[in-house]
Coordinates of C-alpha atoms in Angstrom, one line a residue:
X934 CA 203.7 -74.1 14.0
X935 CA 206.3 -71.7 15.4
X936 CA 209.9 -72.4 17.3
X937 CA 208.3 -69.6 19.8
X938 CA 205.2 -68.1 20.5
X939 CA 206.6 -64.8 22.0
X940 CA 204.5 -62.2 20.8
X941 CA 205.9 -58.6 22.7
X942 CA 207.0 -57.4 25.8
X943 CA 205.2 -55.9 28.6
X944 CA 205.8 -53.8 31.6
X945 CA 205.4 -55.3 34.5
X946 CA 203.5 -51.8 36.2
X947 CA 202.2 -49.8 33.8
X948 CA 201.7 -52.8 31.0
X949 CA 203.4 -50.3 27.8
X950 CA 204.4 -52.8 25.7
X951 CA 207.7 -53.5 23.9
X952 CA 209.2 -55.4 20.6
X953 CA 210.8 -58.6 21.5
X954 CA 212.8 -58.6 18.3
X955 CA 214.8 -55.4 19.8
X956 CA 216.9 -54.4 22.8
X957 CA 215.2 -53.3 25.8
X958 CA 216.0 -53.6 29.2
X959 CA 213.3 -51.6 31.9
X960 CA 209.9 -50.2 30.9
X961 CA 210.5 -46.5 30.5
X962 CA 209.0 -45.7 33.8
X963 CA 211.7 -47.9 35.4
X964 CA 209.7 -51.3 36.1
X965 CA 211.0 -55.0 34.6
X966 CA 209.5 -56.5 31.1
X967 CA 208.1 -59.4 30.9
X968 CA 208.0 -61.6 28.0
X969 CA 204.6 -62.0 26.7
X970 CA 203.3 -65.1 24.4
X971 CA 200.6 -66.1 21.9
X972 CA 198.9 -68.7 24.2
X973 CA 195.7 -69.0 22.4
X974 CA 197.7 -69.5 19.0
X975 CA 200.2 -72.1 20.8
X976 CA 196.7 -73.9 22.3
X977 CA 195.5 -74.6 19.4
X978 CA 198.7 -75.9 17.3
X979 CA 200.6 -77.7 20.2
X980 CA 199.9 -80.6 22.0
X981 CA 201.0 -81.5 25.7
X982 CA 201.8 -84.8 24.0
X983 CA 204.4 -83.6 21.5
X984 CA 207.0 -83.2 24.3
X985 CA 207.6 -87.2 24.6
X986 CA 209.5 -86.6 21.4
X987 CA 211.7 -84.3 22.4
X988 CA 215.2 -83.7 24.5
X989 CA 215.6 -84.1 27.9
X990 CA 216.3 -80.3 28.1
X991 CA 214.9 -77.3 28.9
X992 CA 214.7 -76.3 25.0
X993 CA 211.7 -79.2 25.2
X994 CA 209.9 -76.2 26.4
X995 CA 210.8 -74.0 23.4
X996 CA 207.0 -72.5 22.4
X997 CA 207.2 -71.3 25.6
X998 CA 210.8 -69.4 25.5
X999 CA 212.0 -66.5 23.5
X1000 CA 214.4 -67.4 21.4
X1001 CA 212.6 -67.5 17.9
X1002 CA 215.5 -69.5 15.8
X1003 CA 217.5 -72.9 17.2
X1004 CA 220.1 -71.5 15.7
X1005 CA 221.1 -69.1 18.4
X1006 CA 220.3 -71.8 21.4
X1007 CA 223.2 -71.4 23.7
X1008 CA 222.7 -74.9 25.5
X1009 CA 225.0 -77.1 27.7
X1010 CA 222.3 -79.5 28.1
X1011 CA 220.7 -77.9 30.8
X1012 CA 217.4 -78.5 32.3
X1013 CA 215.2 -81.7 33.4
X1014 CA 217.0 -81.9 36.7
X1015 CA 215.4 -84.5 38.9
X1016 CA 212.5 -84.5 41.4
X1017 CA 213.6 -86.7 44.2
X1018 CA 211.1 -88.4 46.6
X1019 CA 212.4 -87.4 50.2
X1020 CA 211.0 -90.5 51.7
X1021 CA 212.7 -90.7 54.7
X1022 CA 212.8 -86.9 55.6
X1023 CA 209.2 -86.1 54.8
X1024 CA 208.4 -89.0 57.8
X1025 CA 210.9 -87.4 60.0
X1026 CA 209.2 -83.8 59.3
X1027 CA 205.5 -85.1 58.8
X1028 CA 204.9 -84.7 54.9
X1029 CA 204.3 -87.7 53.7
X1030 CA 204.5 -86.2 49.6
X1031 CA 207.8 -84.1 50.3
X1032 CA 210.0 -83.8 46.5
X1033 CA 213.4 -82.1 46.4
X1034 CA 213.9 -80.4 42.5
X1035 CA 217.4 -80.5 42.4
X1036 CA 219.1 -77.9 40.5
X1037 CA 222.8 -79.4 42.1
X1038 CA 223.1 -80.9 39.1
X1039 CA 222.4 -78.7 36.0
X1040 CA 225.6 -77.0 34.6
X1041 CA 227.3 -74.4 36.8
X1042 CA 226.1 -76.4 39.4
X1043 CA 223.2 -73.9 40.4
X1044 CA 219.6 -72.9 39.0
X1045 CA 221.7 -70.2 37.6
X1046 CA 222.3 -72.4 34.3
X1047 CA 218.9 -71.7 33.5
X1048 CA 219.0 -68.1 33.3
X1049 CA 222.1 -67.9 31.9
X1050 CA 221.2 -70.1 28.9
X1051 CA 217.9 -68.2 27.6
X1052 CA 219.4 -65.2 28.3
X1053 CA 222.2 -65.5 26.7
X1054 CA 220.6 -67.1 23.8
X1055 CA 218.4 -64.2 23.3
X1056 CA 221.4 -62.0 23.8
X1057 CA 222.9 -63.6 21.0
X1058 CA 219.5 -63.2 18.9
X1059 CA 219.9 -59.6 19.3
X1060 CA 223.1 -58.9 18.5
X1061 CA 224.5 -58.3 21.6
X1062 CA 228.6 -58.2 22.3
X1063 CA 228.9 -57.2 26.0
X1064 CA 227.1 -57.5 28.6
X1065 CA 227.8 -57.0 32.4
X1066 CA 226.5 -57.8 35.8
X1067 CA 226.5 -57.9 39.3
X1068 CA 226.2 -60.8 41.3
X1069 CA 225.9 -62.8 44.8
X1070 CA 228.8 -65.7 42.6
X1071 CA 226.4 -68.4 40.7
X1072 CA 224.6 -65.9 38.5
X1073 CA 227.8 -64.3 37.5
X1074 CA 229.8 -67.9 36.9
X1075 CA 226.8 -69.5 35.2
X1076 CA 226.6 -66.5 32.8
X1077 CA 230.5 -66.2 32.4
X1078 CA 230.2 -69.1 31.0
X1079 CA 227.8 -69.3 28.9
X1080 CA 229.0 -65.7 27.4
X1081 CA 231.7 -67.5 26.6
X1082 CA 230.3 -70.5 24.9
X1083 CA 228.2 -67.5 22.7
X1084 CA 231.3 -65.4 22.1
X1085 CA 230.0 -62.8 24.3
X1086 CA 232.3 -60.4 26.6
X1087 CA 231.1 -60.6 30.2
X1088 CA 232.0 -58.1 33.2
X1089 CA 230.7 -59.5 36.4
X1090 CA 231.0 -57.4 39.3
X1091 CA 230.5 -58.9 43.2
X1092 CA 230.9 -59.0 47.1
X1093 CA 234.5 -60.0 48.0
X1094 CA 232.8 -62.1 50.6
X1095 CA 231.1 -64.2 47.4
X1096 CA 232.2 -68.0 47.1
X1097 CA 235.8 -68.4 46.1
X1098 CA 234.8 -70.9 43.7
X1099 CA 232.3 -68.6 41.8
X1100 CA 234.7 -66.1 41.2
X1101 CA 237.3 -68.9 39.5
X1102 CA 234.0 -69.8 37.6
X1103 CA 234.1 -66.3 36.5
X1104 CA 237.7 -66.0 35.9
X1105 CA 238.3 -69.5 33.5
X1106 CA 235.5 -68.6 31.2
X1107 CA 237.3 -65.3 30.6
X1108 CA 235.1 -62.8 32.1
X1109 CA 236.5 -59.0 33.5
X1110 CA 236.3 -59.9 37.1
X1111 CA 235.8 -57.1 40.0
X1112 CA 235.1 -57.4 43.3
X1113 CA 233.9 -55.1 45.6
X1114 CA 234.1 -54.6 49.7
X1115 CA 230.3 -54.3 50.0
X1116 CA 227.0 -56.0 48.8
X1117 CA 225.3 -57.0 45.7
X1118 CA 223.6 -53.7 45.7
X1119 CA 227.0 -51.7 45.6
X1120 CA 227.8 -54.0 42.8
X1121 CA 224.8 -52.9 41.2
X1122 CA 225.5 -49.3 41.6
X1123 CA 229.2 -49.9 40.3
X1124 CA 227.6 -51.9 36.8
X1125 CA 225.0 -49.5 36.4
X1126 CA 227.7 -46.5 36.0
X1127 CA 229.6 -48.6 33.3
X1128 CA 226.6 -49.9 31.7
X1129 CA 225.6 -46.3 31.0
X1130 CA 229.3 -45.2 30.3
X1131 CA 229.8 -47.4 27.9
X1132 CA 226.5 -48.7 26.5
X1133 CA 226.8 -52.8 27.3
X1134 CA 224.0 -54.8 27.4
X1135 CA 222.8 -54.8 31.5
X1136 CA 222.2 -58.4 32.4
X1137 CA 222.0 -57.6 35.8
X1138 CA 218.6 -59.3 37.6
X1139 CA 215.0 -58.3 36.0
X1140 CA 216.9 -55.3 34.0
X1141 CA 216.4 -57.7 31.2
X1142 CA 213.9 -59.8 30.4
X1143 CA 215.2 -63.4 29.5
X1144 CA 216.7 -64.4 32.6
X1145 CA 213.3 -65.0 34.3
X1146 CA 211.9 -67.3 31.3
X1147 CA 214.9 -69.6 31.9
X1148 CA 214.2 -69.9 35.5
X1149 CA 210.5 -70.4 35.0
X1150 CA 211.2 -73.5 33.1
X1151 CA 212.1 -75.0 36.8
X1152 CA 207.9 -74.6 37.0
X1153 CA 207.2 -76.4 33.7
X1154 CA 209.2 -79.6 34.7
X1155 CA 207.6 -79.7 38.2
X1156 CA 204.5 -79.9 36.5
X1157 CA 205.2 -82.3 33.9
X1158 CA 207.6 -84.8 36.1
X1159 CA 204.0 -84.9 38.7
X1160 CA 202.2 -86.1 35.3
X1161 CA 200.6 -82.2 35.0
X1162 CA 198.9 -82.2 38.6
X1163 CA 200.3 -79.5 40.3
X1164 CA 201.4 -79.7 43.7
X1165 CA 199.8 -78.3 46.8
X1166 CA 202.9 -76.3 48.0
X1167 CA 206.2 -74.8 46.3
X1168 CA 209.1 -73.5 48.8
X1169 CA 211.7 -71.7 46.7
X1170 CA 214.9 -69.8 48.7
X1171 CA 214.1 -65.9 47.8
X1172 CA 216.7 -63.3 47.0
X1173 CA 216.0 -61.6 43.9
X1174 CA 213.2 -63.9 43.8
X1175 CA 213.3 -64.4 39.5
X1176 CA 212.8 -68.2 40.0
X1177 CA 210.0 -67.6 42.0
X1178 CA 208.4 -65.2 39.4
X1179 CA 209.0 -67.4 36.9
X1180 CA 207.5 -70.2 38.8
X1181 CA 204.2 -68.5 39.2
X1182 CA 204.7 -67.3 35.6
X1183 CA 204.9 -70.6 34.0
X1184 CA 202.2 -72.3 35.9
X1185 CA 199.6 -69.5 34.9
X1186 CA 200.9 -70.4 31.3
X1187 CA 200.2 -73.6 31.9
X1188 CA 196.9 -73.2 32.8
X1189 CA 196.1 -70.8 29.9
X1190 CA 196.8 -73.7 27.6
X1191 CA 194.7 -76.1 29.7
X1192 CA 198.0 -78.4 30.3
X1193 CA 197.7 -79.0 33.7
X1194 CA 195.1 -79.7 36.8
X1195 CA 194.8 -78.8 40.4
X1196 CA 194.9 -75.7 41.6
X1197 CA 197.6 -73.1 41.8
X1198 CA 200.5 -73.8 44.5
X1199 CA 200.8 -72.0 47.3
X1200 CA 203.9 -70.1 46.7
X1201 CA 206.5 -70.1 50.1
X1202 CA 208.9 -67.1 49.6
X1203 CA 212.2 -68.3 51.7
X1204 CA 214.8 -66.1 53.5
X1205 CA 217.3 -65.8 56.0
X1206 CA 216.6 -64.0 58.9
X1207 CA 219.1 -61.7 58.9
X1208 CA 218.0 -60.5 55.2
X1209 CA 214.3 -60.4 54.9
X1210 CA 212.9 -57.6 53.4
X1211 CA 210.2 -59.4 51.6
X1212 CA 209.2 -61.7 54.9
X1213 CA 209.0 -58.6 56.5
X1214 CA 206.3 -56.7 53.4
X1215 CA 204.3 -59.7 53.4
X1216 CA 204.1 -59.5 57.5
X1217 CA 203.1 -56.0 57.4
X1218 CA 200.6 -56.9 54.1
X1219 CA 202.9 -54.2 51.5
X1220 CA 203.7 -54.7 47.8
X1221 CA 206.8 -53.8 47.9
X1222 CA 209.8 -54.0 50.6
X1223 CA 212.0 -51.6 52.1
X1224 CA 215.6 -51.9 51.9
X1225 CA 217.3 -54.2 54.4
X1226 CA 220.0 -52.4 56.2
X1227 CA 223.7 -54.6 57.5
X1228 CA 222.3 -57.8 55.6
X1229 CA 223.6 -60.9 56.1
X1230 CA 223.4 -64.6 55.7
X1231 CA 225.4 -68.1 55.6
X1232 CA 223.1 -68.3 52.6
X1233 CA 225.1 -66.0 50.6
X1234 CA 223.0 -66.7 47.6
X1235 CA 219.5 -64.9 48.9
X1236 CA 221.8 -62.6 50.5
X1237 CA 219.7 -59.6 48.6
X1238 CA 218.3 -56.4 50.8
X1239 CA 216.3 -55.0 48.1
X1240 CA 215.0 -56.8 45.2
X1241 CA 214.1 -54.9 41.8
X1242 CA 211.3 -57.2 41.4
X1243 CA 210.0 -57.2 45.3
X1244 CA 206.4 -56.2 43.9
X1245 CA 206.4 -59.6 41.7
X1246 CA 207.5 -61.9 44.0
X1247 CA 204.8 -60.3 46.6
X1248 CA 202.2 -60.6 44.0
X1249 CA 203.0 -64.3 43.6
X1250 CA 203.3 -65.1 47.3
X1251 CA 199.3 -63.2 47.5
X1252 CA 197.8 -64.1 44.9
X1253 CA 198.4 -68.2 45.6
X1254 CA 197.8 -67.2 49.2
X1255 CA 201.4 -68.1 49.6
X1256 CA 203.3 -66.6 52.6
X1257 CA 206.9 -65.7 53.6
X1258 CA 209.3 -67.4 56.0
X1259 CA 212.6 -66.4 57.5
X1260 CA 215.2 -68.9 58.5
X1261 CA 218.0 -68.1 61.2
X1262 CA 221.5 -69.0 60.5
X1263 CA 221.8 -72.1 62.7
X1264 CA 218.4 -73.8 61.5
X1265 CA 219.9 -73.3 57.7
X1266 CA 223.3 -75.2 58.8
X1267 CA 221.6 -77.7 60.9
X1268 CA 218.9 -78.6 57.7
X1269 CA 221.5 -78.9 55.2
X1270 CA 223.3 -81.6 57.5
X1271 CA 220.1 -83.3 58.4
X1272 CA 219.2 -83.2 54.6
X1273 CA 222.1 -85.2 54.1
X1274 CA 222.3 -87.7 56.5
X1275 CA 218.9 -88.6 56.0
X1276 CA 218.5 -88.6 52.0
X1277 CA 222.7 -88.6 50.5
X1278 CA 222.0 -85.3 49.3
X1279 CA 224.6 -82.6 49.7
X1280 CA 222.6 -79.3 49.2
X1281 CA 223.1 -75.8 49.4
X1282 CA 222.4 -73.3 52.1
X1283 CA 219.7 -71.8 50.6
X1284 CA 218.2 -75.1 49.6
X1285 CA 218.7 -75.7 53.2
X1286 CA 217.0 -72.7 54.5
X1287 CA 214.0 -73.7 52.1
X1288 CA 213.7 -77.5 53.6
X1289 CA 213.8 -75.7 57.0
X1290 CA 211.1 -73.8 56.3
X1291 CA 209.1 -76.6 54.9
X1292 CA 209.8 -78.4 58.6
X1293 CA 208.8 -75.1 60.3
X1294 CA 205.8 -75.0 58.4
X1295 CA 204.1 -78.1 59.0
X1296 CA 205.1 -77.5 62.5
X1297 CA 202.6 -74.8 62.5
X1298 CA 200.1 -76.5 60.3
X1299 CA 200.2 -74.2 57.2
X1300 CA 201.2 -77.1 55.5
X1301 CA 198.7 -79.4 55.8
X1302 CA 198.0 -83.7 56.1
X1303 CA 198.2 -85.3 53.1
X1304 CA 200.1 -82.4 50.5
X1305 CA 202.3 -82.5 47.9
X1306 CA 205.2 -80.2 48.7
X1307 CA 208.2 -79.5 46.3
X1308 CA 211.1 -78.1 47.9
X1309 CA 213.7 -76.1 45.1
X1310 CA 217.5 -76.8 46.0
X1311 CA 218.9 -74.3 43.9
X1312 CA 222.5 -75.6 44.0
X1313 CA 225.0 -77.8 44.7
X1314 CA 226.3 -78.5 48.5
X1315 CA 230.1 -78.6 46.7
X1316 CA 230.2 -74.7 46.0
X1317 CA 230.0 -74.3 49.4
X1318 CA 231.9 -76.9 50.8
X1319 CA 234.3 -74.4 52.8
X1320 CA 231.4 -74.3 55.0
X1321 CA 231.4 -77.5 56.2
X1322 CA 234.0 -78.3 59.2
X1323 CA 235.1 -81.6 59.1
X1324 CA 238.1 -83.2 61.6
X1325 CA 238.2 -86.6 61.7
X1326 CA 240.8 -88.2 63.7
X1327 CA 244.2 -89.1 61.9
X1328 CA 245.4 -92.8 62.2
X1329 CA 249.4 -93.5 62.2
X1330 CA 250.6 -96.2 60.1
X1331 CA 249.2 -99.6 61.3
X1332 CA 247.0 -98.4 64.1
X1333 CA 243.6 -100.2 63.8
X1334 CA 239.8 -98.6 64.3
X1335 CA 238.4 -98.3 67.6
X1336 CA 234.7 -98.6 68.0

């Protein structure tokens, strides 16, 4: 029985396929890899049952990653965040079966820990000894870190206007730190130049192929923690849309190894209604988006106008005869403080925007009586906590409380 199962890489387009034992980054006709596995091999040598056993991590899932020796796991114990019943909000909203997966509490803080942690493990497996990146904050902190822990030099590049507390994420691990007066896709353009100048390994979103097998692991746990019945509806907050990939990746791995039943979730691509270039493909039925001029968004995270991997996440959205939502500003604000009056939990604004659209959608009757609906929060309320304005009244010494 093998660690991993990874057999090659393939292009995501035109399907030339690559060794995973090597560096690559994109396809030579500029499209992302994809990791590949032996699934019939695995099928027969693994059992479902075997992962009883096993750490509450997402290494549990280790056949399925591609990191082919333990002894280059990078791990801070990430993985096997919780599903949450939302009792009380899914009767307020009319969904009855509504589950919050909470990625608020893996390491970093954000969904980003996932990434981060195969990635960088693989990175490690390769040889690699700088990498660089640009980022919206969490991708950059989480992978700062975790660099770190792997004795990796990391360059992160990103928005001034990115989370203060992402960039002193960035800056205690170690990592060269720039900001730039623009967008994540001028920090793109900035890495890319270096990257080329002088030959570090690009970790920047899809331009390698590790990140998005970390982030799919958020679909193996959804399956397992519903006892391998898959839920009827999956909202995930959509910027470079990996976790949504890897979502719809993992669940067709799933089902190629006969581990799970029901059919495939209808996948809900989430954005903000100032940046929606995928909400506006799938309105006008294209595979891929156009850029999104002036973007903007309280939810800085899915802040992304164009996203290397818009054809994938359309693909995923069609092919579970998903669909794509925009959320304004105000509705994003508003669900995040509903969220946590009604349930305790403080989540982020693009977990917010997805819970929104989950209440929009049953509105409308796309989500239908009687389904099971996961909502992701990708993050942690706290690492945006500038945003929320509190000014409660001050009390002088020995003055009592007025009802």
């Amino acid at each position: 029985m093998s660690f991993s199962y990874a057999s090659h890489l393939y292009c995501s387009k035109c399907e030339r396929t690559y060794d995973v034992d090597h560096v690559h980054q994109l396809c030579e006709c500029g499209s992302p890899l994809l990791v590949a596995y032996d699934l019939e091999a695995m099928r027969q040598e693994v059992a479902r049952e075997a992962l009883k056993e096993r750490e509450p991590s997402l290494w549990r899932y280790h056949e399925l990653l591609p990191v082919k020796h333990p002894k280059h796991i990078v791990s801070l114990g990430e993985g096997m965040t919780p599903l949450v019943r939302m009792a009380r909000l899914g009767r307020n909203i009319g969904i009855d079966s509504l589950y919050m997966k909470d990625e608020g509490v893996i390491p970093t803080g954000t969904f980003k820990a996932r990434g981060a942690a195969v990635g960088v493990s693989k990175a490690k497996e390769l040889g690699v000894e700088q990498l660089a990146m640009p980022t919206n904050g969490n991708a950059g902190a989480a992978w700062s870190l975790y660099a770190s822990r792997a004795g990796i030099r990391a360059t992160v590049v990103m928005p001034v206007d990115a989370p203060e507390l992402t960039r002193k994420e960035c800056a205690i691990a170690g990592a060269e730190l720039y900001l730039v007066n623009g967008l994540i896709s001028d920090a793109g353009q900035i890495v890319a130049k270096a990257i080329r100048e002088y030959g570090w390994y690009d970790a920047s979103t899809l331009k390698e192929p590790y990140r998005i097998e970390g982030k799919k692991t958020m679909g193996l746990e959804i399956a397992e923690q519903l006892s391998w019945q898959l839920p009827d509806v999956i909202l995930y907050p959509t910027g470079g849309g990996v976790g949504l990939i890897g979502i719809y990746k993992a669940i067709k791995e799933l089902q190629a190894l006969g581990w799970v039943s029901g059919k495939m979730p209808r996948l809900v691509a989430v954005q903000a209604e100032h940046c929606a270039p995928i909400v506006k493909a799938w309105n006008e039925k294209k595979h891929e988006s156009e850029f999104w001029p002036n973007s903007h968004t309280v939810a800085f995270g899915i802040n992304v106008p164009k996203a290397l991997g818009d054809f994938l996440v359309l693909e995923a959205v069609y092919e579970t005869d998903g669909c794509a939502i925009a959320i304004d500003d105000e509705a994003i604000l508003a669900q995040q403080q509903m969220v946590a009056k009604a349930e305790g939990a403080f989540i982020c604004p693009e977990g917010a925007a997805a819970f929104a659209a989950a209440h929009q959608l049953r509105e409308s009757g796309w989500i239908r009586d009687g389904e099971t609906v996961v909502v992701l929060n990708t993050g942690t309320g706290l690492k945006y906590a500038d945003m929320v304005n509190v000014n409660p009244p001050v009390l002088e010494l020995g003055e009592e409380l007025i009802r």
